[in-house]
Amino acid sequence: MIIQTQEDVTTAVLSELERAPNARFRELMSALVRHLHAFAREVKLTEEEFQAAISYVVALGKHTTETHNEAVLMSGSLGFSTLICLLNNGDYGQTETQANLLGPFWRMNSPPTPSGGSIVRSPTPGPALFVDAWVRDGAGRPIEGAEIDIWHSSPEGFYENQDPIQADMNLRGKFRSDADGHFAFRSVKPAGYPIPIDGPTGDLLRAQGRHNMRPAHLHFLAYKPNYKTLITQVFVDSDDRLQSDVAFGVTQHLIGTYQRHDEPRADRAAGPPWYSLRYTFVMEPGTGKLPQPPIK
């Protein structure tokens, strides 16, 4: 098609997309082109702004490494990751769900750990945390044999792959639910932390006048064949940034009760203060599959 007016550009691109043999690809790309072109017309995008946007996309790639995914970080800061999660869970966005963000720091092959064991693998100062959790189906029946991957940042706000002081796989572990659907572990109470702002995501946040903090949370990934893989986070109820999470990831259903104890534990496993968390996860029927790791 020979272009005569700016309106013809959109028509020409959509016409070419009709050749795509994959129907879903054709649907996605056609909608993207329509909205992208409409956006440029609505804001009257200048050539300088277009070049800046292209440079930003290039910078995302340049700042992504084996241990850091800048594109995932940027998507989270715009609420896009949370939106996609909620649109694909909870009866496709119609009901409450425990599904939440995978985040940019999940790693495969966390060390298998016996129930009740510790995931603290190098000296990590902070109040001890004891977690008791259960995995059930929608009818409340226990799910035995689910693999539960756990990871979280240190009280200093760093995941172990970001921090040369921590041992490899510190604050990471993989557990298996028992006949009651139960598993337990010991760690340290997580703290809120800043997302990295030394790349394009930081530039974007500064332009918006926003902070770069996430409220404290634990990550969980529960997997078992014939169940939809549950990826979720459980947030600390006392964190003062629950209302302003930089990743827009806090839902009411995922605020856990991290109970403080000022008396010694009976088993002397930790001195005061220490914390406990009890939480029940619900897995839906479906196809169990692991996500693509954002980092190696």
Short mmCIF file of C-alpha atoms in Angstrom, two decimals:
data_model
loop_
_atom_site.label_atom_id
_atom_site.label_comp_id
_atom_site.label_asym_id
_atom_site.label_seq_id
_atom_site.Cartn_x
_atom_site.Cartn_y
_atom_site.Cartn_z
CA MET A 1 0.00 0.00 0.00
CA ILE A 2 1.36 3.41 -0.97
CA ILE A 3 1.14 5.83 1.97
CA GLN A 4 -0.63 9.09 1.20
CA THR A 5 -1.62 10.33 4.68
CA GLN A 6 -0.58 9.55 8.25
CA GLU A 7 -3.83 7.63 8.75
CA ASP A 8 -2.77 5.24 5.95
CA VAL A 9 0.20 4.00 8.02
CA THR A 10 -2.01 2.21 10.54
CA THR A 11 -4.21 0.75 7.84
CA ALA A 12 -1.18 -0.53 5.93
CA VAL A 13 0.41 -2.20 8.95
CA LEU A 14 -2.86 -3.86 9.99
CA SER A 15 -3.35 -5.09 6.44
CA GLU A 16 0.07 -6.75 6.45
CA LEU A 17 -0.61 -8.34 9.83
CA GLU A 18 -3.57 -10.16 8.30
CA ARG A 19 -1.02 -12.41 6.61
CA ALA A 20 0.20 -13.82 9.94
CA PRO A 21 -0.78 -17.52 10.12
CA ASN A 22 -1.05 -17.65 13.92
CA ALA A 23 -4.44 -16.25 14.96
CA ARG A 24 -3.41 -15.27 18.50
CA PHE A 25 -0.25 -13.55 17.25
CA ARG A 26 -2.37 -11.69 14.70
CA GLU A 27 -4.82 -10.60 17.40
CA LEU A 28 -2.11 -9.41 19.80
CA MET A 29 -0.04 -7.54 17.25
CA SER A 30 -3.06 -5.89 15.62
CA ALA A 31 -4.27 -4.58 18.96
CA LEU A 32 -0.75 -3.40 19.84
CA VAL A 33 -0.43 -1.49 16.57
CA ARG A 34 -3.85 0.13 16.94
CA HIS A 35 -3.16 1.30 20.50
CA LEU A 36 0.45 2.29 19.82
CA HIS A 37 -0.47 4.39 16.81
CA ALA A 38 -3.44 5.90 18.66
CA PHE A 39 -1.14 6.82 21.56
CA ALA A 40 1.25 8.65 19.23
CA ARG A 41 -1.62 10.60 17.71
CA GLU A 42 -3.23 11.40 21.09
CA VAL A 43 -0.08 12.89 22.63
CA LYS A 44 1.26 14.26 19.32
CA LEU A 45 4.53 12.46 19.92
CA THR A 46 7.52 14.44 18.74
CA GLU A 47 10.52 12.94 16.94
CA GLU A 48 12.74 13.84 19.89
CA GLU A 49 10.39 12.06 22.31
CA PHE A 50 10.27 9.04 20.03
CA GLN A 51 14.07 8.83 19.95
CA ALA A 52 14.19 9.15 23.74
CA ALA A 53 11.69 6.28 24.07
CA ILE A 54 13.74 4.06 21.74
CA SER A 55 16.89 4.88 23.72
CA TYR A 56 15.03 3.89 26.89
CA VAL A 57 14.14 0.48 25.44
CA VAL A 58 17.79 -0.03 24.43
CA ALA A 59 18.90 0.94 27.94
CA LEU A 60 16.61 -1.71 29.44
CA GLY A 61 18.48 -4.35 27.46
CA LYS A 62 21.90 -2.97 28.33
CA HIS A 63 21.11 -3.02 32.06
CA THR A 64 19.80 -6.60 32.04
CA THR A 65 22.34 -9.24 33.08
CA GLU A 66 22.36 -12.82 34.35
CA THR A 67 21.66 -11.56 37.87
CA HIS A 68 19.38 -8.60 37.13
CA ASN A 69 16.34 -8.17 34.85
CA GLU A 70 15.72 -4.46 34.25
CA ALA A 71 12.71 -5.06 31.97
CA VAL A 72 10.86 -6.98 34.71
CA LEU A 73 11.80 -4.25 37.18
CA MET A 74 10.38 -1.52 34.93
CA SER A 75 7.19 -3.48 34.26
CA GLY A 76 6.60 -3.86 37.98
CA SER A 77 7.13 -0.16 38.64
CA LEU A 78 4.33 0.67 36.19
CA GLY A 79 1.88 -1.80 37.75
CA PHE A 80 1.82 -3.77 34.50
CA SER A 81 3.12 -6.99 36.06
CA THR A 82 0.46 -6.88 38.78
CA LEU A 83 -2.26 -6.16 36.22
CA ILE A 84 -1.26 -9.17 34.10
CA CYS A 85 -1.21 -11.36 37.21
CA LEU A 86 -4.68 -10.31 38.37
CA LEU A 87 -6.14 -10.60 34.86
CA ASN A 88 -4.98 -14.23 34.66
CA ASN A 89 -6.00 -15.45 38.12
CA GLY A 90 -9.03 -15.30 40.38
CA ASP A 91 -11.47 -16.31 37.65
CA TYR A 92 -9.71 -13.95 35.23
CA GLY A 93 -9.79 -10.93 37.49
CA GLN A 94 -13.30 -11.43 38.86
CA THR A 95 -12.52 -12.78 42.34
CA GLU A 96 -9.87 -12.48 45.03
CA THR A 97 -6.68 -14.44 44.40
CA GLN A 98 -3.45 -15.32 46.19
CA ALA A 99 -1.50 -15.12 42.94
CA ASN A 100 1.10 -12.39 42.91
CA LEU A 101 4.32 -11.26 41.26
CA LEU A 102 7.24 -13.61 40.61
CA GLY A 103 9.60 -10.65 40.86
CA PRO A 104 13.03 -10.34 39.28
CA PHE A 105 15.00 -12.48 41.77
CA TRP A 106 13.60 -16.02 41.64
CA ARG A 107 16.22 -18.69 40.98
CA MET A 108 15.76 -22.34 40.10
CA ASN A 109 17.29 -25.18 42.09
CA SER A 110 16.91 -23.80 45.60
CA PRO A 111 18.36 -26.24 48.17
CA PRO A 112 15.90 -28.94 49.30
CA THR A 113 15.31 -28.37 53.01
CA PRO A 114 13.47 -30.56 55.55
CA SER A 115 10.29 -29.14 57.03
CA GLY A 116 11.15 -27.08 60.06
CA GLY A 117 14.67 -26.42 58.78
CA SER A 118 16.41 -23.09 58.41
CA ILE A 119 17.02 -21.25 55.16
CA VAL A 120 19.62 -19.00 56.81
CA ARG A 121 22.82 -20.24 55.17
CA SER A 122 25.25 -17.51 56.22
CA PRO A 123 25.35 -15.06 59.17
CA THR A 124 22.26 -12.86 58.71
CA PRO A 125 21.48 -10.61 61.67
CA GLY A 126 17.81 -9.98 62.40
CA PRO A 127 14.88 -11.24 64.48
CA ALA A 128 14.16 -14.92 63.97
CA LEU A 129 11.02 -15.82 62.02
CA PHE A 130 9.21 -19.16 62.32
CA VAL A 131 6.71 -19.94 59.56
CA ASP A 132 4.00 -22.61 59.63
CA ALA A 133 2.06 -22.90 56.39
CA TRP A 134 -0.47 -25.20 54.77
CA VAL A 135 -1.31 -25.96 51.15
CA ARG A 136 -4.95 -26.83 50.40
CA ASP A 137 -7.30 -27.08 47.45
CA GLY A 138 -10.42 -25.00 46.92
CA ALA A 139 -12.48 -27.36 49.09
CA GLY A 140 -10.04 -27.10 52.00
CA ARG A 141 -8.48 -30.52 51.49
CA PRO A 142 -4.73 -30.79 52.20
CA ILE A 143 -2.40 -31.15 49.21
CA GLU A 144 0.41 -33.57 49.95
CA GLY A 145 3.69 -33.53 48.05
CA ALA A 146 3.57 -29.96 46.76
CA GLU A 147 7.02 -28.43 46.24
CA ILE A 148 7.22 -24.99 47.83
CA ASP A 149 10.07 -22.69 46.82
CA ILE A 150 10.79 -19.83 49.24
CA TRP A 151 13.06 -16.80 48.85
CA HIS A 152 13.33 -13.34 50.35
CA SER A 153 15.72 -10.46 50.90
CA SER A 154 17.93 -9.99 53.90
CA PRO A 155 17.06 -7.48 56.66
CA GLU A 156 19.54 -5.17 54.87
CA GLY A 157 17.38 -5.29 51.77
CA PHE A 158 19.44 -7.47 49.44
CA TYR A 159 18.73 -10.79 47.77
CA GLU A 160 21.71 -13.09 48.03
CA ASN A 161 22.62 -12.80 44.34
CA GLN A 162 22.97 -9.02 44.84
CA ASP A 163 25.16 -9.26 47.93
CA PRO A 164 28.68 -10.76 47.91
CA ILE A 165 28.59 -11.03 51.73
CA GLN A 166 25.78 -13.60 51.68
CA ALA A 167 26.37 -17.28 50.91
CA ASP A 168 25.01 -18.66 47.68
CA MET A 169 21.31 -19.51 48.12
CA ASN A 170 21.07 -17.74 51.46
CA LEU A 171 17.41 -17.15 52.43
CA ARG A 172 16.26 -19.61 49.77
CA GLY A 173 14.92 -23.12 50.20
CA LYS A 174 12.59 -25.74 48.77
CA PHE A 175 10.14 -27.67 50.94
CA ARG A 176 7.57 -30.42 50.42
CA SER A 177 4.13 -30.44 52.04
CA ASP A 178 3.23 -33.45 54.20
CA ALA A 179 -0.01 -35.45 54.39
CA ASP A 180 -1.69 -32.52 56.16
CA GLY A 181 -0.47 -30.09 53.51
CA HIS A 182 1.86 -28.59 56.11
CA PHE A 183 5.41 -27.32 55.87
CA ALA A 184 7.48 -25.13 58.18
CA PHE A 185 10.76 -23.27 58.13
CA ARG A 186 12.91 -20.85 60.07
CA SER A 187 14.42 -17.66 58.68
CA VAL A 188 14.89 -14.04 59.70
CA LYS A 189 12.13 -11.44 59.55
CA PRO A 190 12.30 -9.72 56.15
CA ALA A 191 12.55 -5.98 55.81
CA GLY A 192 11.34 -3.62 53.13
CA TYR A 193 13.95 -2.78 50.54
CA PRO A 194 14.62 -0.46 47.62
CA ILE A 195 14.47 -1.72 44.08
CA PRO A 196 17.60 -0.82 42.09
CA ILE A 197 17.49 2.69 40.64
CA ASP A 198 20.88 2.85 38.91
CA GLY A 199 19.28 2.08 35.55
CA PRO A 200 16.37 3.21 33.38
CA THR A 201 13.75 2.19 35.96
CA GLY A 202 15.32 4.62 38.41
CA ASP A 203 15.16 7.39 35.82
CA LEU A 204 11.47 6.65 35.31
CA LEU A 205 10.70 6.74 39.05
CA ARG A 206 12.58 10.00 39.56
CA ALA A 207 10.67 11.58 36.68
CA GLN A 208 7.44 10.62 38.49
CA GLY A 209 8.61 11.84 41.89
CA ARG A 210 8.11 8.37 43.41
CA HIS A 211 10.08 6.38 45.99
CA ASN A 212 11.61 3.03 45.08
CA MET A 213 10.68 0.97 48.15
CA ARG A 214 8.91 -2.37 48.44
CA PRO A 215 7.22 -3.38 51.71
CA ALA A 216 8.68 -6.41 53.48
CA HIS A 217 7.49 -9.78 52.16
CA LEU A 218 8.26 -13.46 51.66
CA HIS A 219 8.07 -15.09 48.22
CA PHE A 220 6.42 -18.49 47.73
CA LEU A 221 6.13 -20.68 44.65
CA ALA A 222 4.05 -23.86 45.07
CA TYR A 223 4.21 -26.53 42.37
CA LYS A 224 2.51 -29.89 41.90
CA PRO A 225 1.34 -31.64 38.73
CA ASN A 226 -2.38 -31.23 38.03
CA TYR A 227 -2.48 -27.94 39.97
CA LYS A 228 -1.90 -24.46 38.67
CA THR A 229 1.47 -23.27 39.94
CA LEU A 230 0.90 -20.71 42.69
CA ILE A 231 3.31 -17.77 42.70
CA THR A 232 2.71 -15.38 45.56
CA GLN A 233 4.06 -13.04 48.24
CA VAL A 234 3.01 -12.61 51.87
CA PHE A 235 3.53 -9.07 53.14
CA VAL A 236 4.44 -7.96 56.67
CA ASP A 237 1.37 -6.33 58.21
CA SER A 238 3.32 -3.69 60.15
CA ASP A 239 5.19 -2.28 57.15
CA ASP A 240 4.43 1.42 56.63
CA ARG A 241 4.75 1.16 52.84
CA LEU A 242 1.90 -1.27 52.21
CA GLN A 243 -0.09 1.60 50.70
CA SER A 244 2.70 2.76 48.38
CA ASP A 245 4.48 -0.35 47.13
CA VAL A 246 6.63 0.68 44.16
CA ALA A 247 5.48 -2.48 42.35
CA PHE A 248 1.76 -2.06 43.22
CA GLY A 249 1.82 -5.67 44.41
CA VAL A 250 0.04 -5.52 47.78
CA THR A 251 -3.47 -6.99 47.85
CA GLN A 252 -5.52 -7.26 51.04
CA HIS A 253 -5.56 -11.05 50.84
CA LEU A 254 -1.75 -11.24 50.99
CA ILE A 255 -1.10 -9.21 54.14
CA GLY A 256 0.08 -11.76 56.69
CA THR A 257 0.03 -11.52 60.47
CA TYR A 258 3.66 -11.53 61.59
CA GLN A 259 3.15 -11.92 65.32
CA ARG A 260 5.86 -10.54 67.59
CA HIS A 261 6.89 -12.56 70.67
CA ASP A 262 8.81 -10.95 73.50
CA GLU A 263 9.16 -14.09 75.59
CA PRO A 264 11.82 -16.77 74.99
CA ARG A 265 10.79 -19.71 72.82
CA ALA A 266 10.15 -22.90 74.76
CA ASP A 267 12.57 -24.77 72.50
CA ARG A 268 15.20 -22.04 72.97
CA ALA A 269 15.60 -21.86 69.20
CA ALA A 270 15.57 -18.06 69.38
CA GLY A 271 15.62 -15.35 71.95
CA PRO A 272 13.21 -12.41 72.05
CA PRO A 273 12.02 -10.70 70.08
CA TRP A 274 11.08 -13.32 67.51
CA TYR A 275 8.20 -13.56 65.07
CA SER A 276 5.80 -16.21 63.84
CA LEU A 277 3.64 -16.43 60.73
CA ARG A 278 0.83 -18.91 60.02
CA TYR A 279 -0.66 -18.90 56.54
CA THR A 280 -2.74 -21.17 54.31
CA PHE A 281 -2.24 -21.29 50.54
CA VAL A 282 -4.91 -22.46 48.10
CA MET A 283 -3.94 -24.14 44.83
CA GLU A 284 -6.36 -24.36 41.92
CA PRO A 285 -6.68 -27.32 39.52
CA GLY A 286 -4.73 -26.79 36.35
CA THR A 287 -1.44 -27.45 34.64
CA GLY A 288 1.62 -27.32 36.83
CA LYS A 289 4.60 -25.65 35.17
CA LEU A 290 7.51 -23.58 36.35
CA PRO A 291 8.04 -20.04 35.08
CA GLN A 292 11.04 -18.88 33.11
CA PRO A 293 13.65 -17.73 35.65
CA PRO A 294 14.26 -13.98 35.30
CA ILE A 295 17.87 -14.54 36.46
CA LYS A 296 20.32 -17.44 36.30
#
